[in-house]
PDB file of C-alpha atoms in Angstrom:
ATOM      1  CA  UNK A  24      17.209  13.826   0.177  1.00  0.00           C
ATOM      2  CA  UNK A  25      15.096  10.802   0.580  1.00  0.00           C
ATOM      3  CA  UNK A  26      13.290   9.702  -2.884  1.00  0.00           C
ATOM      4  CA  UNK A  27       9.992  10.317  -0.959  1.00  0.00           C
ATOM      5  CA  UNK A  28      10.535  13.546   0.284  1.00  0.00           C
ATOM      6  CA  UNK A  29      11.353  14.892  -3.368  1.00  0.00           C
ATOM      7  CA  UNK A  30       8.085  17.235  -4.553  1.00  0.00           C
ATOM      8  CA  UNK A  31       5.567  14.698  -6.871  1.00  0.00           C
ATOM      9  CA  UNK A  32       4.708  16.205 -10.009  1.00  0.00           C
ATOM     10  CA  UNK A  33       1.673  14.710 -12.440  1.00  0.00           C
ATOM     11  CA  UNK A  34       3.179  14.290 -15.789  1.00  0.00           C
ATOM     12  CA  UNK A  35       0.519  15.268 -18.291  1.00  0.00           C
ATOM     13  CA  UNK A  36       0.306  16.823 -22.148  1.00  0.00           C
ATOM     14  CA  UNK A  37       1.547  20.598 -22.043  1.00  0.00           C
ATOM     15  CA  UNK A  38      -1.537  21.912 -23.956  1.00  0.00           C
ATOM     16  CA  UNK A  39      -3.849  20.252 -20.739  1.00  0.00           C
ATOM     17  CA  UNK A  40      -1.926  22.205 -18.555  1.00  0.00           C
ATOM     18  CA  UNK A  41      -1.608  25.224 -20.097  1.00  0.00           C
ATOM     19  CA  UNK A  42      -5.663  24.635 -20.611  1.00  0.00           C
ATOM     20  CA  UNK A  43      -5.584  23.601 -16.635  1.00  0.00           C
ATOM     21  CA  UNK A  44      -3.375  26.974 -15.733  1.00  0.00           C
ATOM     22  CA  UNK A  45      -5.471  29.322 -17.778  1.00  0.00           C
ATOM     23  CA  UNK A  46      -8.498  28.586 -16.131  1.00  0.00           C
ATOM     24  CA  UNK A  47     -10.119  26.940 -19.253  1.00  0.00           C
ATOM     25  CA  UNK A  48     -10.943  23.878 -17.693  1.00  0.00           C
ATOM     26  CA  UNK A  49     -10.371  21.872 -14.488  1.00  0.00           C
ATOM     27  CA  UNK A  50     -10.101  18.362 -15.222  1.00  0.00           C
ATOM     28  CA  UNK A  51      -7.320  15.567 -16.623  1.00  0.00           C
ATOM     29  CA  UNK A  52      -8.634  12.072 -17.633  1.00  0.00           C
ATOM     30  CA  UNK A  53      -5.854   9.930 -16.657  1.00  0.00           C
ATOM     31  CA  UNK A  54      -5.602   5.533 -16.917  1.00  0.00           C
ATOM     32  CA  UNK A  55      -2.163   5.332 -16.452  1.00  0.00           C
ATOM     33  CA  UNK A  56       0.956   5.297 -18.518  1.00  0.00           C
ATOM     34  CA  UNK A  57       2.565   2.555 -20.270  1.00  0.00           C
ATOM     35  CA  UNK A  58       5.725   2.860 -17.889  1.00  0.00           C
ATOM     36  CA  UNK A  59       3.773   2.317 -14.975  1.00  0.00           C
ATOM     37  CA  UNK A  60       4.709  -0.101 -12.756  1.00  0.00           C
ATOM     38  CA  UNK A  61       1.155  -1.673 -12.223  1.00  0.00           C
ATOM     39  CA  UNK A  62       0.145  -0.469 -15.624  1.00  0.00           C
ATOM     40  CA  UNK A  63      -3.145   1.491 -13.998  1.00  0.00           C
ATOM     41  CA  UNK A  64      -3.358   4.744 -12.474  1.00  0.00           C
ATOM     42  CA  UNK A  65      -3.503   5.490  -9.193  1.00  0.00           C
ATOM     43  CA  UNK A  66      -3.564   8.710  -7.162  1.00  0.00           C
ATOM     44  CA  UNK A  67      -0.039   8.821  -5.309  1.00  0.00           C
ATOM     45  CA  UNK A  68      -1.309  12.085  -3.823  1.00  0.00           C
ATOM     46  CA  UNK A  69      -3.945  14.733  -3.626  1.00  0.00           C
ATOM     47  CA  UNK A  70      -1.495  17.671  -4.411  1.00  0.00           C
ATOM     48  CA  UNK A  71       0.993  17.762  -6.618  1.00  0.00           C
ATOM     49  CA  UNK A  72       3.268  20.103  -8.903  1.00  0.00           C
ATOM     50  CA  UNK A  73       1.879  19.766 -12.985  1.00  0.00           C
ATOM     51  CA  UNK A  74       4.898  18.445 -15.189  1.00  0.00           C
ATOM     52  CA  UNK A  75       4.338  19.591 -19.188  1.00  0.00           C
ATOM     53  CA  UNK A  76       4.765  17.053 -21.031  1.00  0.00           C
ATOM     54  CA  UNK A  77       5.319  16.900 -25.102  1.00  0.00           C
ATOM     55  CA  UNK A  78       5.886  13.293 -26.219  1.00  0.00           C
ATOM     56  CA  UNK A  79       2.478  12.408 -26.944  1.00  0.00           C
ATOM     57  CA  UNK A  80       0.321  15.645 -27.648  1.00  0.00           C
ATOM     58  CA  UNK A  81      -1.008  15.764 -31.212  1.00  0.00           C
ATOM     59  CA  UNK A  82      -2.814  18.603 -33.041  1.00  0.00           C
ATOM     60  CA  UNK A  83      -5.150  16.239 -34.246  1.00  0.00           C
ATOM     61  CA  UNK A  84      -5.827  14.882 -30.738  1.00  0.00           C
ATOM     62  CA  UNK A  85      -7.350  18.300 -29.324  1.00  0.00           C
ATOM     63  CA  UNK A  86     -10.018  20.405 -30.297  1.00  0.00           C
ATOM     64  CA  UNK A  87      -9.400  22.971 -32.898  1.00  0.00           C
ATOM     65  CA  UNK A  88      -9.980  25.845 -30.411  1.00  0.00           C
ATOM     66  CA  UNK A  89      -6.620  24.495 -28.418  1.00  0.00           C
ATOM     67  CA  UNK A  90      -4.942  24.269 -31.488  1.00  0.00           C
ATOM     68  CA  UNK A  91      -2.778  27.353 -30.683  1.00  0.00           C
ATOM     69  CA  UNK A  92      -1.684  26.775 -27.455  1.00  0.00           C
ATOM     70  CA  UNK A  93      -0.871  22.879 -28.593  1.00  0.00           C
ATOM     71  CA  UNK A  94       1.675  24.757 -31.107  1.00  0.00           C
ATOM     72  CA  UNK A  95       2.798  27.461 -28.761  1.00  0.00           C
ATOM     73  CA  UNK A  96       3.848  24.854 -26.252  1.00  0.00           C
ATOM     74  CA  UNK A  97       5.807  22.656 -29.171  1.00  0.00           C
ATOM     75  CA  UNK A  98       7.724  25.660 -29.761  1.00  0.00           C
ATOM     76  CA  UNK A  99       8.571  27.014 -26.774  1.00  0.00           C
ATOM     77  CA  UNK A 100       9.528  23.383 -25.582  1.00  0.00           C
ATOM     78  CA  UNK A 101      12.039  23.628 -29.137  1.00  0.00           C
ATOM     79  CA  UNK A 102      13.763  26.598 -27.874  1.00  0.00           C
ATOM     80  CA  UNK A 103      14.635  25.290 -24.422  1.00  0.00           C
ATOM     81  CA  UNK A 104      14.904  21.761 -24.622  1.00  0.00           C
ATOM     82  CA  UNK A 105      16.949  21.275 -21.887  1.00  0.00           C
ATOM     83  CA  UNK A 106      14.561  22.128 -19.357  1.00  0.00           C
ATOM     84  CA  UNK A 107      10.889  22.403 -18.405  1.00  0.00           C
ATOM     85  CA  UNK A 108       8.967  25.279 -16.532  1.00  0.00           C
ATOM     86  CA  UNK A 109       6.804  23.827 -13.969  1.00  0.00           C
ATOM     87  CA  UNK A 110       4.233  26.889 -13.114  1.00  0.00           C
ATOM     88  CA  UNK A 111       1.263  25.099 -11.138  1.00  0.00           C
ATOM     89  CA  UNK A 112       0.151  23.302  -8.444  1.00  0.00           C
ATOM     90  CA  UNK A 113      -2.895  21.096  -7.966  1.00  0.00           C
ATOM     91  CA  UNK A 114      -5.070  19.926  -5.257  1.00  0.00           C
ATOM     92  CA  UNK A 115      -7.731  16.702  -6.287  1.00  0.00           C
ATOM     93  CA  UNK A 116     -11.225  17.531  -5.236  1.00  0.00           C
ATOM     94  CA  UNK A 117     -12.728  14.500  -6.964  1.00  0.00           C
ATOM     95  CA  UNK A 118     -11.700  11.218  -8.544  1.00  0.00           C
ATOM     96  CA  UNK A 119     -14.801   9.902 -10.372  1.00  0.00           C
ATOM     97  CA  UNK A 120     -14.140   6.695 -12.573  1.00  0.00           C
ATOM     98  CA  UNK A 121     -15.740   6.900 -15.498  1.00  0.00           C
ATOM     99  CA  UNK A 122     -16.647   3.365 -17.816  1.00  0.00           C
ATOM    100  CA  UNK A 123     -19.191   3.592 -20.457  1.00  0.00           C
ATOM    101  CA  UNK A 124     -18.673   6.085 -23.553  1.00  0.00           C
ATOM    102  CA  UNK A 125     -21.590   7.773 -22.608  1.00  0.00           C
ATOM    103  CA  UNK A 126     -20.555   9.233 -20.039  1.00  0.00           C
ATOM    104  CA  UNK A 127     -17.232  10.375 -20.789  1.00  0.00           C
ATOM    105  CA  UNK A 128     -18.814  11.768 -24.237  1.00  0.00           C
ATOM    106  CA  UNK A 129     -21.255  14.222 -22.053  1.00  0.00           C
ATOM    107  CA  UNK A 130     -17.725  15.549 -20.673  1.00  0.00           C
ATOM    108  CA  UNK A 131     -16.852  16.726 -24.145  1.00  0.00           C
ATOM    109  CA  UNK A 132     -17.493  20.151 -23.680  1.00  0.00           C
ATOM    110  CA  UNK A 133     -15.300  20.241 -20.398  1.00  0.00           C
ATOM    111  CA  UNK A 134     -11.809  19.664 -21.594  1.00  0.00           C
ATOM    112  CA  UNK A 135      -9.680  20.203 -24.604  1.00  0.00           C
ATOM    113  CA  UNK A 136      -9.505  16.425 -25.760  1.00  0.00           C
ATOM    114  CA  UNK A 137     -11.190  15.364 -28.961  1.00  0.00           C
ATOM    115  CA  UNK A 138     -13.761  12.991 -28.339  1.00  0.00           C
ATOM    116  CA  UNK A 139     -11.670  10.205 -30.398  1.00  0.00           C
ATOM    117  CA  UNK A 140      -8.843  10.896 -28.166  1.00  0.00           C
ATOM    118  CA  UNK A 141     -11.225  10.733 -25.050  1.00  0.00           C
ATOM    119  CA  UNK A 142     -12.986   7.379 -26.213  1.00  0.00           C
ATOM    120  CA  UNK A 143      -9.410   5.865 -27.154  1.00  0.00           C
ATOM    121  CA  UNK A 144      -8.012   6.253 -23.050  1.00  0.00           C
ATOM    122  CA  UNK A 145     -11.747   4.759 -22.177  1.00  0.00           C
ATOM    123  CA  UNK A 146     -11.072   1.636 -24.482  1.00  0.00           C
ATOM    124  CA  UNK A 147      -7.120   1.382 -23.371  1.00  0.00           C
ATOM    125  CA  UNK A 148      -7.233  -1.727 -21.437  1.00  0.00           C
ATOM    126  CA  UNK A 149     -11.497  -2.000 -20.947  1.00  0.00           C
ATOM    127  CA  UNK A 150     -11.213  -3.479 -17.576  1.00  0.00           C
ATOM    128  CA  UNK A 151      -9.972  -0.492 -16.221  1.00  0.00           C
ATOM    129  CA  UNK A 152     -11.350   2.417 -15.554  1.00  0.00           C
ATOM    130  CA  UNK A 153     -11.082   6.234 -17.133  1.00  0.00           C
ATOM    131  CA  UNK A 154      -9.930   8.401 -13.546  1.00  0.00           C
ATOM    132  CA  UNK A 155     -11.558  12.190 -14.106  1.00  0.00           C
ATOM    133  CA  UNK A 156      -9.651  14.157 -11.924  1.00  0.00           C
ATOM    134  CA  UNK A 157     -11.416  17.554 -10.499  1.00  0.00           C
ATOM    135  CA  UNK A 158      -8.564  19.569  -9.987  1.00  0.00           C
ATOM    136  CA  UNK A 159      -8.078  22.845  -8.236  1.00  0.00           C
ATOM    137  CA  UNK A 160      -5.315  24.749  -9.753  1.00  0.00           C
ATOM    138  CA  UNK A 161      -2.415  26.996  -8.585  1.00  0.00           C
ATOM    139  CA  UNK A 162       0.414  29.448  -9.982  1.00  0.00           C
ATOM    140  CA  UNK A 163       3.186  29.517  -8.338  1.00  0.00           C
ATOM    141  CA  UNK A 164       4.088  32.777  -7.863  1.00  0.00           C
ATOM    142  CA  UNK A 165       8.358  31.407  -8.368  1.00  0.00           C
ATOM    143  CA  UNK A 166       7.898  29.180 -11.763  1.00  0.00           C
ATOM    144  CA  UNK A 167      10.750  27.334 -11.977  1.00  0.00           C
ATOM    145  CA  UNK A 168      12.513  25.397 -14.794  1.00  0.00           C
ATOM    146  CA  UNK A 169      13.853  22.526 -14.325  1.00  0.00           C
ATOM    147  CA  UNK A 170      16.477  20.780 -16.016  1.00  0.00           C
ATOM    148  CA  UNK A 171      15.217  17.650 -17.925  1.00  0.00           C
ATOM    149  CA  UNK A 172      16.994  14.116 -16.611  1.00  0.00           C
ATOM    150  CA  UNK A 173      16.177  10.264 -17.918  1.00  0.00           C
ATOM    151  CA  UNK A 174      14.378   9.714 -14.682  1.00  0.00           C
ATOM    152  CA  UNK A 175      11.746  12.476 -15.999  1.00  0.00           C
ATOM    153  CA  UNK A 176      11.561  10.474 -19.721  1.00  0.00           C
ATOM    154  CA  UNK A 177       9.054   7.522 -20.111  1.00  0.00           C
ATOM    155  CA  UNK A 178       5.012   7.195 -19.989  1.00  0.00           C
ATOM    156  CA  UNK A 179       4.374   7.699 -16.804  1.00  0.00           C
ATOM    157  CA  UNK A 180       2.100   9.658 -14.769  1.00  0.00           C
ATOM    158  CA  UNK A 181       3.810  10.793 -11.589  1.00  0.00           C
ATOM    159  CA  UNK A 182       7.799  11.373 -10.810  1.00  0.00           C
ATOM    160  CA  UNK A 183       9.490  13.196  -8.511  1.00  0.00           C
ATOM    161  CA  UNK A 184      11.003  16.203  -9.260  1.00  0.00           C
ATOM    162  CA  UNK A 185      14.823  15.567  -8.277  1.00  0.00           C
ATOM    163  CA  UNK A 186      15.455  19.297  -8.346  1.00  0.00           C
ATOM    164  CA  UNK A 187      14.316  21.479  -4.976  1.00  0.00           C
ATOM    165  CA  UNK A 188      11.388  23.471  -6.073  1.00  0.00           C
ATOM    166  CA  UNK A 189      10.452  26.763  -4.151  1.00  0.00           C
ATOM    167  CA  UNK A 190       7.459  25.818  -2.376  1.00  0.00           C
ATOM    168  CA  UNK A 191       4.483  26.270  -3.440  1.00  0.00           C
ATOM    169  CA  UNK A 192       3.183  29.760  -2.539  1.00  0.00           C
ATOM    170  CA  UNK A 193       0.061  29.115  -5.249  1.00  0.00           C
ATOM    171  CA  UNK A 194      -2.495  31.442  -6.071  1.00  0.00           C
ATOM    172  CA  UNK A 195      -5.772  29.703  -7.217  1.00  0.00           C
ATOM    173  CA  UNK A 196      -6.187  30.434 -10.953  1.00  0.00           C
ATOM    174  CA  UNK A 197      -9.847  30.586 -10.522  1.00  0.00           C
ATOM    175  CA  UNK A 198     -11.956  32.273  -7.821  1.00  0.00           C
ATOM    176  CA  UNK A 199     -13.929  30.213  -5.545  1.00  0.00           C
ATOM    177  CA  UNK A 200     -17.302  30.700  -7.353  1.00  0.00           C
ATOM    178  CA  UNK A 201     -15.759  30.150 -10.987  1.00  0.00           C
ATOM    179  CA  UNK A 202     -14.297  26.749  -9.887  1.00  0.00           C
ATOM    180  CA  UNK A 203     -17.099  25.767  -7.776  1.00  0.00           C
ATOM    181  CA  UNK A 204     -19.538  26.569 -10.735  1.00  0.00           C
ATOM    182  CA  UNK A 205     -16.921  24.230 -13.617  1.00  0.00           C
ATOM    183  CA  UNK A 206     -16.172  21.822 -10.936  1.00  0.00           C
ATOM    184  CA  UNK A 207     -20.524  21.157 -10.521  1.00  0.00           C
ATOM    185  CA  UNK A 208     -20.404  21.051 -14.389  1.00  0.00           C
ATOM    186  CA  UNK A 209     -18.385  18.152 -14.262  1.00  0.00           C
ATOM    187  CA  UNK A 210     -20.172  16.245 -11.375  1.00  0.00           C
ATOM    188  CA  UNK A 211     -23.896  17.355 -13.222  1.00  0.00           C
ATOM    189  CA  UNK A 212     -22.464  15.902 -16.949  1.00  0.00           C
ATOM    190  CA  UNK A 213     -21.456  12.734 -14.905  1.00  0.00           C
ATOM    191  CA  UNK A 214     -24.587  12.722 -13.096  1.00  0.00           C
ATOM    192  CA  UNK A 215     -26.117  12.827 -16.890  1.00  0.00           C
TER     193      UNK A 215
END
């Protein structure tokens, strides 16, 4: 199989996702990982598979109410190192760079990020900007775990998932109303 025809997946922090999959919010802040090539992010493509990932996630980087599910995702990633369940699907409705602190700090009610963690990505290389993501989310109805590989290691935000993955027969996690109603949230906090 061609390198480009392999599914995409969106590496980002197991907590966000779990946060992402249960509905609890719908957006990622993303400026790109040290690994990239260009060393900014960039959309590679408007749907993708959601990669957990558990290098970098930090109980003192989240709110205290995703506390839990930050622990509950260390552990179950400790008793099955080997692989990694990938359980969602996302399609981008929005990409909305974000610059000043202001307006990333009126998103603070929106994610699970503490607002230290938040302002730290905005001030990672100032010239860039922070990418909020609006994402509508999908179970897959066929999770699958994949085996972990060195091509899946690294800061990076997308890869390609060198196993076959069923395809996606998603669900939406949220109805159309719910999402509609958090996805305005975000655009009105931008807005200010």
């Amino acid at each position: 199989m061609n390198e480009n025809d392999k599914p995409i997946a969106l590496r980002e922090w197991a907590v966000a996702v779990r946060a992402l999959e249960e509905g609890r919010q719908v957006i990622v802040l993303r400026k790109g990982g040290i690994a990239e090539e260009t060393k900014d992010f960039s959309l590679q493509s408007h749907s993708f598979y959601l990669f957990p990932s558990f290098e970098h996630q930090k109980p003192h980087l989240v709110k205290p109410e995703a506390a839990d599910a930050l622990r509950s995702t260390q552990e179950e990633a400790a008793s099955n190192p080997g692989s990694v369940r990938i359980a969602s699907y996302a399609e981008v409705v929005e990409d909305i760079e974000v610059t000043d602190a202001e307006t990333l700090k009126r998103l603070d009610d929106l994610h699970i990020w503490t607002e230290d963690y938040a302002e730290e990505r905005l001030k990672w290389k100032k010239t860039k900007p922070l990418h909020v993501l609006i994402l509508r989310m999908y179970g897959l109805t066929a999770p699958a775990d994949v085996p972990m590989n060195e091509t899946y290691a690294g800061c990076k935000s997308w890869l390609r998932v060198q196993e076959q993955l069923p395809s996606p027969k998603p669900y939406p996690i949220l109805d159309d109303d719910k999402f509609a109603f958090m996805a305005d949230n975000v655009r009105k906090a931008i807005q200010g």
